[in-house]
CSV table of C-alpha atoms in Angstrom, one decimal:
chain,number,residue,atom,x,y,z
A,1,UNK,CA,94.3,99.5,60.1
A,2,UNK,CA,91.5,102.0,60.2
A,3,UNK,CA,92.4,105.4,58.8
A,4,UNK,CA,91.5,107.5,61.9
A,5,UNK,CA,94.0,105.6,64.1
A,6,UNK,CA,96.7,104.7,61.6
A,7,UNK,CA,99.1,107.6,61.8
A,8,UNK,CA,102.8,106.6,61.3
A,9,UNK,CA,104.1,109.7,63.0
A,10,UNK,CA,102.0,109.1,66.2
A,11,UNK,CA,103.1,105.4,66.1
A,12,UNK,CA,106.7,106.5,66.0
A,13,UNK,CA,106.2,109.1,68.8
A,14,UNK,CA,104.5,106.5,71.0
A,15,UNK,CA,107.3,104.0,70.4
A,16,UNK,CA,110.0,106.7,71.1
A,17,UNK,CA,108.4,107.0,74.6
A,18,UNK,CA,109.1,103.4,75.3
A,19,UNK,CA,105.6,102.1,75.1
A,20,UNK,CA,104.6,98.6,73.9
A,21,UNK,CA,102.5,98.9,70.7
A,22,UNK,CA,100.3,96.0,69.7
A,23,UNK,CA,98.3,95.3,66.7
A,24,UNK,CA,94.5,95.7,67.4
A,25,UNK,CA,93.4,93.4,64.6
A,26,UNK,CA,90.0,92.9,63.0
A,27,UNK,CA,91.0,90.9,60.0
A,28,UNK,CA,88.1,88.4,60.2
A,29,UNK,CA,85.5,91.2,60.2
A,30,UNK,CA,87.3,93.0,57.3
A,31,UNK,CA,87.5,89.8,55.3
A,32,UNK,CA,84.0,88.6,56.0
A,33,UNK,CA,85.1,85.5,58.0
A,34,UNK,CA,87.2,84.1,55.2
A,35,UNK,CA,90.2,82.8,57.1
A,36,UNK,CA,92.7,82.6,54.1
A,37,UNK,CA,92.0,86.2,53.2
A,38,UNK,CA,92.0,87.2,56.8
A,39,UNK,CA,95.5,85.7,57.5
A,40,UNK,CA,96.9,87.3,54.4
A,41,UNK,CA,95.4,90.6,55.6
A,42,UNK,CA,96.9,90.1,59.1
A,43,UNK,CA,100.3,89.3,57.6
A,44,UNK,CA,100.2,92.4,55.3
A,45,UNK,CA,99.3,94.8,58.1
A,46,UNK,CA,101.7,93.2,60.7
A,47,UNK,CA,104.5,93.9,58.2
A,48,UNK,CA,103.3,97.4,57.7
A,49,UNK,CA,103.2,98.2,61.4
A,50,UNK,CA,106.6,96.6,62.0
A,51,UNK,CA,108.1,99.3,59.8
A,52,UNK,CA,107.6,101.6,62.7
A,53,UNK,CA,107.8,99.2,65.7
A,54,UNK,CA,108.5,95.6,66.3
A,55,UNK,CA,105.0,94.5,67.2
A,56,UNK,CA,105.1,91.5,69.6
A,57,UNK,CA,101.6,91.6,70.9
A,58,UNK,CA,98.1,91.6,69.4
A,59,UNK,CA,94.6,92.0,70.7
A,60,UNK,CA,91.4,91.4,68.7
A,61,UNK,CA,89.1,94.3,68.1
A,62,UNK,CA,85.5,93.4,69.1
A,63,UNK,CA,84.0,94.6,65.7
A,64,UNK,CA,80.5,94.7,67.2
A,65,UNK,CA,78.8,95.2,63.8
A,66,UNK,CA,80.4,92.1,62.4
A,67,UNK,CA,79.2,88.5,62.9
A,68,UNK,CA,82.8,87.4,62.8
A,69,UNK,CA,84.9,87.0,65.9
A,70,UNK,CA,88.5,88.0,65.3
A,71,UNK,CA,89.8,85.3,67.7
A,72,UNK,CA,88.4,82.6,65.4
A,73,UNK,CA,91.4,83.2,63.1
A,74,UNK,CA,93.6,81.4,65.6
A,75,UNK,CA,91.6,78.2,65.5
A,76,UNK,CA,93.3,77.6,62.1
A,77,UNK,CA,96.5,79.6,62.5
A,78,UNK,CA,99.0,80.2,65.3
A,79,UNK,CA,100.0,83.8,66.1
A,80,UNK,CA,103.2,82.6,67.7
A,81,UNK,CA,104.4,81.7,64.1
A,82,UNK,CA,104.5,85.4,63.5
A,83,UNK,CA,106.8,86.2,66.4
A,84,UNK,CA,103.8,87.3,68.5
A,85,UNK,CA,104.3,86.6,72.2
A,86,UNK,CA,100.8,87.4,73.4
A,87,UNK,CA,97.1,87.9,72.7
A,88,UNK,CA,95.4,88.8,76.0
A,89,UNK,CA,92.2,86.9,75.4
A,90,UNK,CA,94.4,83.7,75.1
A,91,UNK,CA,97.4,84.6,77.2
A,92,UNK,CA,96.3,86.5,80.3
A,93,UNK,CA,95.3,84.5,83.3
A,94,UNK,CA,92.0,86.3,84.2
A,95,UNK,CA,91.8,84.4,87.4
A,96,UNK,CA,94.6,86.7,88.6
A,97,UNK,CA,94.1,89.8,86.4
A,98,UNK,CA,91.0,92.0,86.5
A,99,UNK,CA,89.9,93.4,83.1
A,100,UNK,CA,88.6,96.9,82.8
A,101,UNK,CA,87.6,98.5,79.5
A,102,UNK,CA,85.7,101.7,78.4
A,103,UNK,CA,83.9,99.6,75.8
A,104,UNK,CA,80.4,101.0,75.5
A,105,UNK,CA,81.7,104.4,76.7
A,106,UNK,CA,81.5,103.2,80.3
A,107,UNK,CA,83.6,101.1,82.6
A,108,UNK,CA,80.9,98.5,83.1
A,109,UNK,CA,80.4,98.2,79.3
A,110,UNK,CA,80.7,94.4,79.5
A,111,UNK,CA,76.9,94.4,79.8
A,112,UNK,CA,76.6,95.9,76.3
A,113,UNK,CA,79.7,94.5,74.6
A,114,UNK,CA,79.4,91.8,72.0
A,115,UNK,CA,83.0,90.5,72.4
A,116,UNK,CA,85.1,92.8,74.6
A,117,UNK,CA,84.5,90.9,77.9
A,118,UNK,CA,85.7,87.9,79.8
A,119,UNK,CA,82.5,85.9,80.5
A,120,UNK,CA,84.0,83.2,82.7
A,121,UNK,CA,85.3,85.7,85.3
A,122,UNK,CA,82.8,88.5,84.9
A,123,UNK,CA,80.5,86.9,87.5
A,124,UNK,CA,83.4,86.4,89.9
A,125,UNK,CA,84.4,90.1,89.6
A,126,UNK,CA,80.8,91.2,90.1
A,127,UNK,CA,80.6,89.1,93.3
A,128,UNK,CA,83.7,90.9,94.6
A,129,UNK,CA,82.1,94.2,93.9
A,130,UNK,CA,84.4,95.0,91.0
A,131,UNK,CA,82.0,96.8,88.8
A,132,UNK,CA,82.6,100.4,88.1
A,133,UNK,CA,80.3,102.7,86.1
A,134,UNK,CA,82.3,105.9,86.3
A,135,UNK,CA,85.9,107.0,86.7
A,136,UNK,CA,84.9,108.4,90.1
A,137,UNK,CA,83.8,104.9,91.1
A,138,UNK,CA,87.2,103.6,90.2
A,139,UNK,CA,89.0,106.3,92.0
A,140,UNK,CA,86.9,105.7,95.1
A,141,UNK,CA,87.8,102.0,95.0
A,142,UNK,CA,91.5,102.8,94.7
A,143,UNK,CA,91.5,105.3,97.5
A,144,UNK,CA,89.6,103.0,99.8
A,145,UNK,CA,91.9,100.1,99.0
A,146,UNK,CA,89.4,97.7,97.5
A,147,UNK,CA,90.4,97.9,93.9
A,148,UNK,CA,92.1,94.8,92.4
A,149,UNK,CA,95.9,94.5,92.6
A,150,UNK,CA,96.4,93.4,89.0
A,151,UNK,CA,94.7,95.1,86.0
A,152,UNK,CA,94.5,94.9,82.3
A,153,UNK,CA,93.1,98.2,81.0
A,154,UNK,CA,91.8,98.8,77.5
A,155,UNK,CA,90.8,102.3,76.5
A,156,UNK,CA,89.6,103.9,73.3
A,157,UNK,CA,91.3,107.3,73.0
A,158,UNK,CA,88.5,109.0,71.0
A,159,UNK,CA,86.3,108.8,74.1
A,160,UNK,CA,88.7,111.0,76.1
A,161,UNK,CA,88.5,114.4,74.5
A,162,UNK,CA,88.2,118.0,75.6
A,163,UNK,CA,86.4,118.9,72.4
A,164,UNK,CA,82.7,119.3,73.2
A,165,UNK,CA,81.7,118.4,69.6
A,166,UNK,CA,83.7,115.2,69.5
A,167,UNK,CA,82.6,114.3,73.0
A,168,UNK,CA,78.9,114.8,72.2
A,169,UNK,CA,79.3,112.9,68.9
A,170,UNK,CA,80.9,110.0,70.7
A,171,UNK,CA,78.2,110.1,73.4
A,172,UNK,CA,75.3,110.0,70.9
A,173,UNK,CA,76.8,107.4,68.6
A,174,UNK,CA,78.0,105.1,71.4
A,175,UNK,CA,74.6,105.2,73.1
A,176,UNK,CA,72.9,104.3,69.8
A,177,UNK,CA,75.4,101.4,69.3
A,178,UNK,CA,74.9,100.2,72.9
A,179,UNK,CA,71.1,99.8,72.3
A,180,UNK,CA,71.7,98.0,69.0
């Protein structure tokens, strides 16, 4: 719902390529933890996005500056009631699927993430050597055949740019957020 990533034309273009498009919700943070307001906000924006694509999956946004965890909304409501078939933090079997994200502007960002991690399995993955700091680390693991067979990958497109100004801005701001 944030302005910089809510571009209907891009949403339509992505859908036309056959990609699944989910709703990366942060309604609890936006509504200060008020579940009734948050579910109304969720419903409003789900209807909005469904103008462009039949959204069937959702995934919480970590909202690290908020004290409210987006997943808490589903303690009172059921996302299946909205035709949603999956929310990875509830519906992915992480005993079988490795999770990798560029949260914190690095592949091992689970160490600085407030919510974008899978604590129960993180230690298991680390014991298997599945911790990657750089993209080169990932490529080496793939080429040498010791990268996990199943993967859920979450990326943040603003981190992958050829613009030196945007790249430096993201570097500086993310490093500050990581410390905080």
